[in-house]
Amino acid sequence: MGNILIKNIKGLGGIRVENDQPVKGEGMNQFECLENAFLAIENGEISMFGPMSELSGVIDWNDLEVIDAEGKYVLPAFCDSHTHIVFAKTREDEFVDRIKGLSYEEIGKKGGGILNSARKLADMPEEELVEDALVRLDLIKSLGTGAVEIKSGYGLSVDAELKMLRVIKKLKEKSDLTIKATFLGAHAFPLEYKDNQDAYVDLVINEMLPIIMEEGLADYIDAFCERNYFTPEQLDRILAAGVKAGLKPKIHVNQFSILGGVGIGVKHGAVSVDHLEELDDNDISELKNSTTIATALPSCSFFLNIPYSPVKKLIENDIPVALATDYNPGSTPSGNMQLVNSLACIKMRMTPNQALNATTINGAYAMELGDQLGSISVGKKANIIITKPYRHFTLANFLYSRWS
Ligand code: NIG
Ligand code: FE
């Protein structure tokens, strides 16, 4: 890898010097931007940056690729910490069912939703799943994403969960995005376990998890704690087993109802608790006394037409907030982090700086990548976005356009 100099940058955004924890509270409003800047990259890492006026003396011009970023902004790439990007087919039929009045939960109860995706994935060969997911990864990369977490959870049998996680392992090898893998065997109960749901939890813990650990297929453990899905007691068992096996939790909680899953996640040292469309004071105090990141998924709220997470409350309470896409074939058919930024501002009333921090540095920490990615800092990977030329650095003009 050679050395690269990006010069004449109109605005170099997302600069962070102190950088050892997620941003929270007032810190979420700081997204430092240096005007008329340069950025030097050595062997894929940020080696130096500063004002153009200081450039001439400090750079070794030998063997250097120079990029002129006149009129453009350079920012850290987005870190999308919650997706379900490996799947067989999208579920347009359910989109129409929802328009006609059925809720996500009603569709799920009829055997649709996650179970529908599991039926579709069961027959699809591993190679095809890899090929299709690589296309989606290329798409999100073109939209500005540099790192992504991907979950299993459309397998729901030993073989199919392993297949999904092996696909994610291949994606890690083949894609130049940074990828983290999450085991979500506890995403929904297969129909054959309808009358004996604890037996499915046993299968997740006793059959799936040991093989996953033996093959090193997952970085995190997840479960969907919700009425008609996994109970708080089942969540507790699954997370305890995952932690014992060596996986930290990142969980689905409080999408439709508050069952106490946030506290259980915190108790098991969850890296993040995700969704949080519903939130009460108890959840807030659990999070306040923890290192767990609160992750909101505004495009899921948009596509399902459900409430948005009350993130302002989280920020006021000094709880670090990350934002992710939840890209999946049913509830959220979009992996666009620019849309997430826009919805965060328009629907959740985050400021642009808060949204940018939540989609970059805090997204990185929600995948335990905060020391390598998510900001413009010396020593971090040069995982960056160069925008099209802009005259003004406003959210409207840079978030509604494609990166160049
Ligand atoms: O995060 N809510 C649970 N799981 C996913 C949806 C998966 C699906 O509908 O396929 C989510 O929204
Ligand atoms: Fe999800």
Short mmCIF file of C-alpha atoms and ligand atoms in Angstrom, two decimals:
data_model
loop_
_atom_site.label_atom_id
_atom_site.label_comp_id
_atom_site.label_asym_id
_atom_site.label_seq_id
_atom_site.Cartn_x
_atom_site.Cartn_y
_atom_site.Cartn_z
CA MET A 1 0.00 0.00 0.00
CA GLY A 2 1.42 3.34 -1.01
CA ASN A 3 1.16 6.73 0.56
CA ILE A 4 -1.66 9.12 -0.26
CA LEU A 5 -2.07 12.83 0.28
CA ILE A 6 -5.51 14.39 0.06
CA LYS A 7 -5.09 18.14 -0.33
CA ASN A 8 -7.26 21.24 -0.58
CA ILE A 9 -10.05 19.58 1.45
CA LYS A 10 -12.84 22.10 1.89
CA GLY A 11 -13.77 20.58 5.26
CA LEU A 12 -12.18 17.68 7.11
CA GLY A 13 -14.96 16.52 9.49
CA GLY A 14 -15.04 14.13 12.43
CA ILE A 15 -11.63 14.98 13.85
CA ARG A 16 -11.02 13.50 17.28
CA VAL A 17 -7.91 13.73 19.40
CA GLU A 18 -9.12 12.19 22.64
CA ASN A 19 -10.59 8.99 21.49
CA ASP A 20 -10.92 6.22 23.97
CA GLN A 21 -14.67 6.02 24.49
CA PRO A 22 -17.99 6.65 22.75
CA VAL A 23 -19.26 10.22 22.74
CA LYS A 24 -22.21 11.16 24.92
CA GLY A 25 -24.17 14.10 26.29
CA GLU A 26 -22.81 17.46 25.18
CA GLY A 27 -19.95 15.65 23.44
CA MET A 28 -22.42 14.37 20.84
CA ASN A 29 -22.71 17.93 19.57
CA GLN A 30 -19.00 18.15 18.77
CA PHE A 31 -18.14 17.01 15.25
CA GLU A 32 -14.97 18.97 14.69
CA CYS A 33 -14.42 20.18 11.16
CA LEU A 34 -11.18 21.77 9.89
CA GLU A 35 -11.52 23.98 6.83
CA ASN A 36 -8.99 24.03 3.98
CA ALA A 37 -7.17 20.96 5.23
CA PHE A 38 -4.92 18.12 4.14
CA LEU A 39 -4.95 14.46 5.17
CA ALA A 40 -1.97 12.12 4.77
CA ILE A 41 -2.37 8.35 4.63
CA GLU A 42 0.47 5.86 5.09
CA ASN A 43 -0.10 2.17 4.48
CA GLY A 44 -3.84 2.59 4.88
CA GLU A 45 -3.61 4.54 8.15
CA ILE A 46 -4.13 8.22 8.86
CA SER A 47 -0.60 9.51 9.52
CA MET A 48 -1.14 13.25 9.66
CA PHE A 49 -3.68 16.01 9.01
CA GLY A 50 -3.81 19.75 9.41
CA PRO A 51 -4.42 23.09 7.70
CA MET A 52 -3.14 23.46 4.12
CA SER A 53 -0.98 26.37 5.33
CA GLU A 54 1.15 23.86 7.29
CA LEU A 55 1.47 21.28 4.54
CA SER A 56 4.62 22.11 2.60
CA GLY A 57 7.24 21.46 5.29
CA VAL A 58 5.86 18.23 6.69
CA ILE A 59 5.29 15.92 3.75
CA ASP A 60 7.73 13.64 1.98
CA TRP A 61 6.61 14.11 -1.61
CA ASN A 62 8.46 11.04 -2.95
CA ASP A 63 6.32 8.16 -4.13
CA LEU A 64 3.10 9.89 -3.13
CA GLU A 65 -0.34 9.67 -4.76
CA VAL A 66 -1.94 13.10 -4.54
CA ILE A 67 -5.73 13.56 -4.57
CA ASP A 68 -7.07 17.07 -5.00
CA ALA A 69 -10.26 17.40 -2.93
CA GLU A 70 -11.00 20.98 -3.93
CA GLY A 71 -14.54 21.87 -2.86
CA LYS A 72 -15.10 18.48 -1.24
CA TYR A 73 -15.54 17.26 2.33
CA VAL A 74 -13.68 14.34 3.86
CA LEU A 75 -15.36 12.46 6.69
CA PRO A 76 -14.96 9.14 8.49
CA ALA A 77 -16.96 6.40 6.72
CA PHE A 78 -20.20 5.30 8.38
CA CYS A 79 -20.09 2.39 10.81
CA ASP A 80 -23.36 0.43 10.53
CA SER A 81 -23.53 -1.63 13.73
CA HIS A 82 -26.81 -3.52 13.13
CA THR A 83 -27.79 -5.34 9.93
CA HIS A 84 -29.29 -8.57 8.63
CA ILE A 85 -27.62 -8.35 5.22
CA VAL A 86 -27.43 -12.09 4.53
CA PHE A 87 -30.82 -13.24 3.27
CA ALA A 88 -32.40 -15.11 0.37
CA LYS A 89 -35.23 -12.87 -0.85
CA THR A 90 -36.97 -9.65 0.06
CA ARG A 91 -40.55 -9.81 1.39
CA GLU A 92 -42.52 -7.39 -0.81
CA ASP A 93 -45.74 -9.33 -0.22
CA GLU A 94 -45.60 -8.34 3.45
CA PHE A 95 -45.05 -4.72 2.50
CA VAL A 96 -48.42 -4.83 0.76
CA ASP A 97 -50.00 -6.68 3.70
CA ARG A 98 -48.83 -3.88 5.98
CA ILE A 99 -50.28 -1.25 3.66
CA LYS A 100 -53.58 -3.12 3.86
CA GLY A 101 -53.51 -2.86 7.65
CA LEU A 102 -51.70 -5.87 9.09
CA SER A 103 -49.04 -5.09 11.69
CA TYR A 104 -45.50 -6.52 11.74
CA GLU A 105 -46.52 -8.62 14.74
CA GLU A 106 -49.69 -9.95 13.07
CA ILE A 107 -47.71 -10.93 9.98
CA GLY A 108 -45.19 -12.70 12.24
CA LYS A 109 -47.97 -14.59 14.05
CA LYS A 110 -49.24 -15.95 10.71
CA GLY A 111 -45.82 -17.51 10.03
CA GLY A 112 -44.61 -14.55 7.96
CA GLY A 113 -41.81 -12.14 8.85
CA ILE A 114 -38.65 -13.77 10.17
CA LEU A 115 -40.09 -17.29 9.62
CA ASN A 116 -40.83 -16.40 6.00
CA SER A 117 -37.19 -15.38 5.54
CA ALA A 118 -36.04 -18.60 7.22
CA ARG A 119 -38.07 -20.74 4.79
CA LYS A 120 -36.57 -18.85 1.87
CA LEU A 121 -33.02 -19.15 3.16
CA ALA A 122 -33.18 -22.86 3.96
CA ASP A 123 -32.94 -23.91 0.29
CA MET A 124 -30.41 -21.37 -0.88
CA PRO A 125 -26.84 -22.63 -1.32
CA GLU A 126 -24.07 -20.97 0.66
CA GLU A 127 -22.29 -19.69 -2.48
CA GLU A 128 -25.39 -17.86 -3.74
CA LEU A 129 -25.95 -16.26 -0.34
CA VAL A 130 -22.34 -15.04 -0.42
CA GLU A 131 -22.67 -13.66 -3.95
CA ASP A 132 -25.89 -11.77 -3.19
CA ALA A 133 -24.60 -10.38 0.09
CA LEU A 134 -21.43 -9.15 -1.63
CA VAL A 135 -23.59 -7.11 -4.01
CA ARG A 136 -25.36 -5.55 -1.01
CA LEU A 137 -22.03 -4.83 0.65
CA ASP A 138 -20.85 -3.06 -2.50
CA LEU A 139 -24.05 -1.04 -2.51
CA ILE A 140 -23.68 0.14 1.08
CA LYS A 141 -20.03 0.91 0.45
CA SER A 142 -21.07 3.17 -2.43
CA LEU A 143 -23.41 4.92 0.03
CA GLY A 144 -20.56 5.66 2.46
CA THR A 145 -20.41 2.68 4.84
CA GLY A 146 -16.96 1.40 5.83
CA ALA A 147 -17.76 -1.14 8.56
CA VAL A 148 -20.80 -3.29 9.19
CA GLU A 149 -22.16 -5.81 11.67
CA ILE A 150 -24.10 -8.73 10.16
CA LYS A 151 -26.42 -11.09 12.04
CA SER A 152 -27.52 -14.65 11.49
CA GLY A 153 -31.12 -15.36 12.50
CA TYR A 154 -32.82 -16.46 9.28
CA GLY A 155 -31.56 -20.01 9.81
CA LEU A 156 -33.35 -21.10 12.98
CA SER A 157 -32.00 -24.65 12.65
CA VAL A 158 -28.52 -25.90 13.49
CA ASP A 159 -27.58 -26.34 9.83
CA ALA A 160 -29.04 -23.10 8.54
CA GLU A 161 -27.67 -20.94 11.37
CA LEU A 162 -24.23 -22.41 10.74
CA LYS A 163 -24.68 -21.81 7.02
CA MET A 164 -25.47 -18.14 7.63
CA LEU A 165 -22.49 -17.65 9.91
CA ARG A 166 -20.17 -19.39 7.45
CA VAL A 167 -21.47 -17.02 4.77
CA ILE A 168 -20.58 -14.07 7.02
CA LYS A 169 -17.12 -15.57 7.56
CA LYS A 170 -16.64 -15.71 3.76
CA LEU A 171 -17.82 -12.11 3.48
CA LYS A 172 -15.17 -11.11 6.01
CA GLU A 173 -12.56 -12.72 3.74
CA LYS A 174 -13.87 -11.37 0.45
CA SER A 175 -15.08 -7.86 1.23
CA ASP A 176 -12.87 -4.90 1.97
CA LEU A 177 -15.41 -3.61 4.49
CA THR A 178 -14.66 -4.33 8.15
CA ILE A 179 -17.26 -6.90 9.27
CA LYS A 180 -18.41 -8.22 12.65
CA ALA A 181 -20.58 -11.36 12.95
CA THR A 182 -23.44 -11.82 15.41
CA PHE A 183 -25.15 -15.11 16.28
CA LEU A 184 -28.92 -14.50 16.38
CA GLY A 185 -30.26 -18.06 16.59
CA ALA A 186 -32.86 -16.66 19.01
CA HIS A 187 -34.56 -14.46 16.42
CA ALA A 188 -37.93 -16.27 16.31
CA PHE A 189 -39.36 -19.66 17.26
CA PRO A 190 -39.64 -22.12 14.37
CA LEU A 191 -43.24 -23.36 14.00
CA GLU A 192 -42.34 -26.88 15.14
CA TYR A 193 -41.37 -25.44 18.55
CA LYS A 194 -44.63 -23.52 18.92
CA ASP A 195 -45.74 -25.59 21.91
CA ASN A 196 -42.31 -26.12 23.42
CA GLN A 197 -40.40 -22.92 23.03
CA ASP A 198 -37.89 -23.63 25.78
CA ALA A 199 -36.74 -26.64 23.77
CA TYR A 200 -35.71 -24.24 20.99
CA VAL A 201 -33.76 -22.16 23.52
CA ASP A 202 -32.05 -25.41 24.56
CA LEU A 203 -31.18 -26.06 20.90
CA VAL A 204 -29.65 -22.58 20.56
CA ILE A 205 -27.61 -22.97 23.73
CA ASN A 206 -26.65 -26.64 23.62
CA GLU A 207 -26.41 -27.45 19.92
CA MET A 208 -25.74 -24.27 17.96
CA LEU A 209 -23.52 -22.28 20.30
CA PRO A 210 -20.83 -24.94 20.91
CA ILE A 211 -20.22 -25.49 17.17
CA ILE A 212 -20.21 -21.76 16.52
CA MET A 213 -17.57 -21.28 19.19
CA GLU A 214 -15.52 -24.21 17.97
CA GLU A 215 -15.47 -22.82 14.44
CA GLY A 216 -14.97 -19.21 15.60
CA LEU A 217 -18.00 -18.03 13.64
CA ALA A 218 -19.34 -15.22 15.84
CA ASP A 219 -18.16 -12.07 17.57
CA TYR A 220 -21.43 -11.40 19.44
CA ILE A 221 -24.60 -13.05 20.72
CA ASP A 222 -28.04 -11.58 20.09
CA ALA A 223 -31.68 -12.44 20.88
CA PHE A 224 -35.00 -10.77 20.08
CA CYS A 225 -36.72 -10.07 23.41
CA GLU A 226 -40.33 -9.20 22.63
CA ARG A 227 -43.86 -10.46 23.21
CA ASN A 228 -44.46 -13.48 20.94
CA TYR A 229 -40.69 -13.85 20.61
CA PHE A 230 -38.17 -14.47 23.43
CA THR A 231 -39.13 -13.79 27.04
CA PRO A 232 -36.83 -11.93 29.44
CA GLU A 233 -36.12 -15.26 31.18
CA GLN A 234 -35.14 -16.87 27.88
CA LEU A 235 -33.04 -13.82 26.97
CA ASP A 236 -31.27 -14.12 30.32
CA ARG A 237 -30.45 -17.80 29.71
CA ILE A 238 -29.22 -17.20 26.18
CA LEU A 239 -27.02 -14.26 27.12
CA ALA A 240 -25.59 -16.10 30.14
CA ALA A 241 -24.67 -19.01 27.87
CA GLY A 242 -23.21 -16.70 25.22
CA VAL A 243 -21.12 -14.78 27.74
CA LYS A 244 -19.91 -18.02 29.31
CA ALA A 245 -18.82 -19.19 25.86
CA GLY A 246 -16.95 -15.90 25.27
CA LEU A 247 -19.41 -13.75 23.28
CA LYS A 248 -20.54 -10.30 24.35
CA PRO A 249 -24.22 -9.47 23.79
CA LYS A 250 -25.72 -7.03 21.27
CA ILE A 251 -29.47 -7.46 21.53
CA HIS A 252 -32.90 -6.64 20.05
CA VAL A 253 -35.06 -5.07 22.79
CA ASN A 254 -38.00 -2.69 23.30
CA GLN A 255 -39.15 -2.63 19.67
CA PHE A 256 -42.85 -2.93 20.53
CA SER A 257 -42.96 -3.48 24.27
CA ILE A 258 -40.96 -2.99 27.45
CA LEU A 259 -40.31 -6.34 29.08
CA GLY A 260 -37.12 -5.65 31.06
CA GLY A 261 -34.72 -6.78 28.35
CA VAL A 262 -32.61 -3.61 28.59
CA GLY A 263 -31.69 -4.39 32.21
CA ILE A 264 -30.87 -7.99 31.30
CA GLY A 265 -28.60 -6.81 28.49
CA VAL A 266 -26.85 -4.39 30.85
CA LYS A 267 -26.47 -7.12 33.47
CA HIS A 268 -24.62 -9.28 30.93
CA GLY A 269 -22.37 -6.41 29.80
CA ALA A 270 -24.05 -5.86 26.41
CA VAL A 271 -21.98 -3.81 23.98
CA SER A 272 -25.25 -2.37 22.73
CA VAL A 273 -29.01 -2.65 23.17
CA ASP A 274 -30.76 -2.01 19.89
CA HIS A 275 -34.18 -0.70 18.71
CA LEU A 276 -35.51 1.07 21.86
CA GLU A 277 -38.56 2.47 20.10
CA GLU A 278 -40.15 2.03 23.53
CA LEU A 279 -38.23 3.23 26.56
CA ASP A 280 -39.06 3.96 30.20
CA ASP A 281 -37.29 5.62 33.12
CA ASN A 282 -36.14 2.29 34.44
CA ASP A 283 -34.39 1.54 31.14
CA ILE A 284 -32.76 4.96 31.24
CA SER A 285 -31.37 4.40 34.72
CA GLU A 286 -30.13 0.91 33.79
CA LEU A 287 -28.26 2.40 30.82
CA LYS A 288 -26.96 5.37 32.78
CA ASN A 289 -25.11 3.07 35.13
CA SER A 290 -23.51 1.01 32.39
CA THR A 291 -21.07 1.05 29.50
CA THR A 292 -23.76 -0.20 27.10
CA ILE A 293 -24.44 1.85 23.96
CA ALA A 294 -28.06 2.62 23.02
CA THR A 295 -28.58 1.96 19.31
CA ALA A 296 -31.60 3.38 17.50
CA LEU A 297 -32.76 2.21 14.07
CA PRO A 298 -34.78 5.07 12.55
CA SER A 299 -35.18 3.51 9.11
CA CYS A 300 -36.90 0.51 10.75
CA SER A 301 -39.37 2.94 12.37
CA PHE A 302 -39.85 4.62 9.00
CA PHE A 303 -40.55 1.47 7.01
CA LEU A 304 -42.77 -0.12 9.69
CA ASN A 305 -44.44 3.18 10.51
CA ILE A 306 -43.87 2.69 14.25
CA PRO A 307 -42.62 5.20 16.85
CA TYR A 308 -39.04 6.48 16.68
CA SER A 309 -36.74 5.89 19.62
CA PRO A 310 -36.77 8.88 22.02
CA VAL A 311 -33.05 9.44 21.61
CA LYS A 312 -33.06 12.99 22.94
CA LYS A 313 -33.89 11.54 26.35
CA LEU A 314 -30.91 9.22 26.06
CA ILE A 315 -28.60 12.05 25.09
CA GLU A 316 -29.89 14.27 27.92
CA ASN A 317 -29.06 11.44 30.30
CA ASP A 318 -25.48 11.13 29.06
CA ILE A 319 -26.05 7.75 27.43
CA PRO A 320 -24.03 7.25 24.22
CA VAL A 321 -26.30 6.82 21.20
CA ALA A 322 -25.40 4.98 17.99
CA LEU A 323 -27.54 4.81 14.87
CA ALA A 324 -27.65 1.88 12.44
CA THR A 325 -29.74 0.77 9.46
CA ASP A 326 -31.16 -2.64 10.50
CA TYR A 327 -30.92 -3.50 6.77
CA ASN A 328 -33.05 -6.64 6.32
CA PRO A 329 -35.42 -8.19 3.76
CA GLY A 330 -38.64 -7.35 5.60
CA SER A 331 -38.94 -4.53 8.10
CA THR A 332 -36.09 -2.38 6.72
CA PRO A 333 -35.15 -2.90 3.08
CA SER A 334 -32.42 -0.24 3.11
CA GLY A 335 -28.77 -0.11 4.13
CA ASN A 336 -28.46 3.60 3.52
CA MET A 337 -26.74 5.39 6.41
CA GLN A 338 -27.40 8.75 4.73
CA LEU A 339 -31.14 8.07 5.08
CA VAL A 340 -30.51 7.13 8.73
CA ASN A 341 -28.82 10.51 9.29
CA SER A 342 -31.68 12.35 7.64
CA LEU A 343 -34.39 10.49 9.58
CA ALA A 344 -32.48 11.00 12.82
CA CYS A 345 -32.57 14.76 12.28
CA ILE A 346 -36.05 15.07 10.83
CA LYS A 347 -37.94 12.49 12.87
CA MET A 348 -35.91 12.18 16.06
CA ARG A 349 -34.79 15.80 16.26
CA MET A 350 -31.11 14.99 16.58
CA THR A 351 -28.80 17.75 15.45
CA PRO A 352 -26.69 16.94 12.37
CA ASN A 353 -23.59 16.70 14.56
CA GLN A 354 -25.30 14.28 16.93
CA ALA A 355 -26.43 12.14 14.01
CA LEU A 356 -22.96 12.14 12.46
CA ASN A 357 -21.34 11.09 15.74
CA ALA A 358 -23.97 8.39 16.18
CA THR A 359 -23.33 6.97 12.69
CA THR A 360 -19.53 7.16 12.82
CA ILE A 361 -17.63 7.03 16.12
CA ASN A 362 -20.45 5.57 18.24
CA GLY A 363 -21.33 3.05 15.53
CA ALA A 364 -17.69 2.00 15.60
CA TYR A 365 -17.78 1.58 19.38
CA ALA A 366 -21.02 -0.40 19.06
CA MET A 367 -18.88 -2.95 17.15
CA GLU A 368 -15.86 -2.50 19.49
CA LEU A 369 -13.98 -0.87 16.62
CA GLY A 370 -13.75 2.58 18.18
CA ASP A 371 -9.97 2.37 18.49
CA GLN A 372 -9.56 1.72 14.75
CA LEU A 373 -12.44 3.44 12.94
CA GLY A 374 -15.12 6.11 13.15
CA SER A 375 -13.10 9.32 13.29
CA ILE A 376 -10.28 11.28 11.72
CA SER A 377 -7.53 10.49 14.20
CA VAL A 378 -3.84 9.74 13.69
CA GLY A 379 -3.26 5.98 13.70
CA LYS A 380 -6.79 5.03 12.71
CA LYS A 381 -7.60 3.22 9.48
CA ALA A 382 -8.13 5.67 6.62
CA ASN A 383 -11.70 4.50 6.22
CA ILE A 384 -13.03 7.73 4.81
CA ILE A 385 -15.58 9.34 2.54
CA ILE A 386 -14.74 12.04 0.01
CA THR A 387 -17.94 13.86 -0.90
CA LYS A 388 -18.89 15.58 -4.11
CA PRO A 389 -17.95 19.25 -4.29
CA TYR A 390 -20.14 21.45 -2.11
CA ARG A 391 -20.30 25.10 -1.49
CA HIS A 392 -21.81 24.82 1.98
CA PHE A 393 -21.45 22.17 4.63
CA THR A 394 -25.11 21.68 5.42
CA LEU A 395 -26.87 18.45 6.17
CA ALA A 396 -29.40 18.95 3.41
CA ASN A 397 -26.92 19.11 0.60
CA PHE A 398 -24.52 16.45 1.70
CA LEU A 399 -26.80 13.79 3.08
CA TYR A 400 -29.21 13.71 0.20
CA SER A 401 -26.52 13.02 -2.37
CA ARG A 402 -24.27 10.13 -3.22
CA TRP A 403 -20.65 10.30 -2.23
CA SER A 404 -18.37 10.71 -5.21
O1 NIG B 1 -34.38 -5.78 13.84
N1 NIG B 1 -37.16 -7.21 15.10
C1 NIG B 1 -36.50 -8.20 14.88
N2 NIG B 1 -35.64 -8.41 13.89
C2 NIG B 1 -35.40 -7.57 12.77
C3 NIG B 1 -36.39 -7.74 11.68
C4 NIG B 1 -36.13 -8.92 10.92
C5 NIG B 1 -37.12 -9.15 9.85
O2 NIG B 1 -38.26 -8.68 9.89
O3 NIG B 1 -36.73 -9.88 8.95
C6 NIG B 1 -35.34 -6.13 13.18
O4 NIG B 1 -36.22 -5.33 12.84
FE FE B 2 -32.51 -6.11 13.62
#
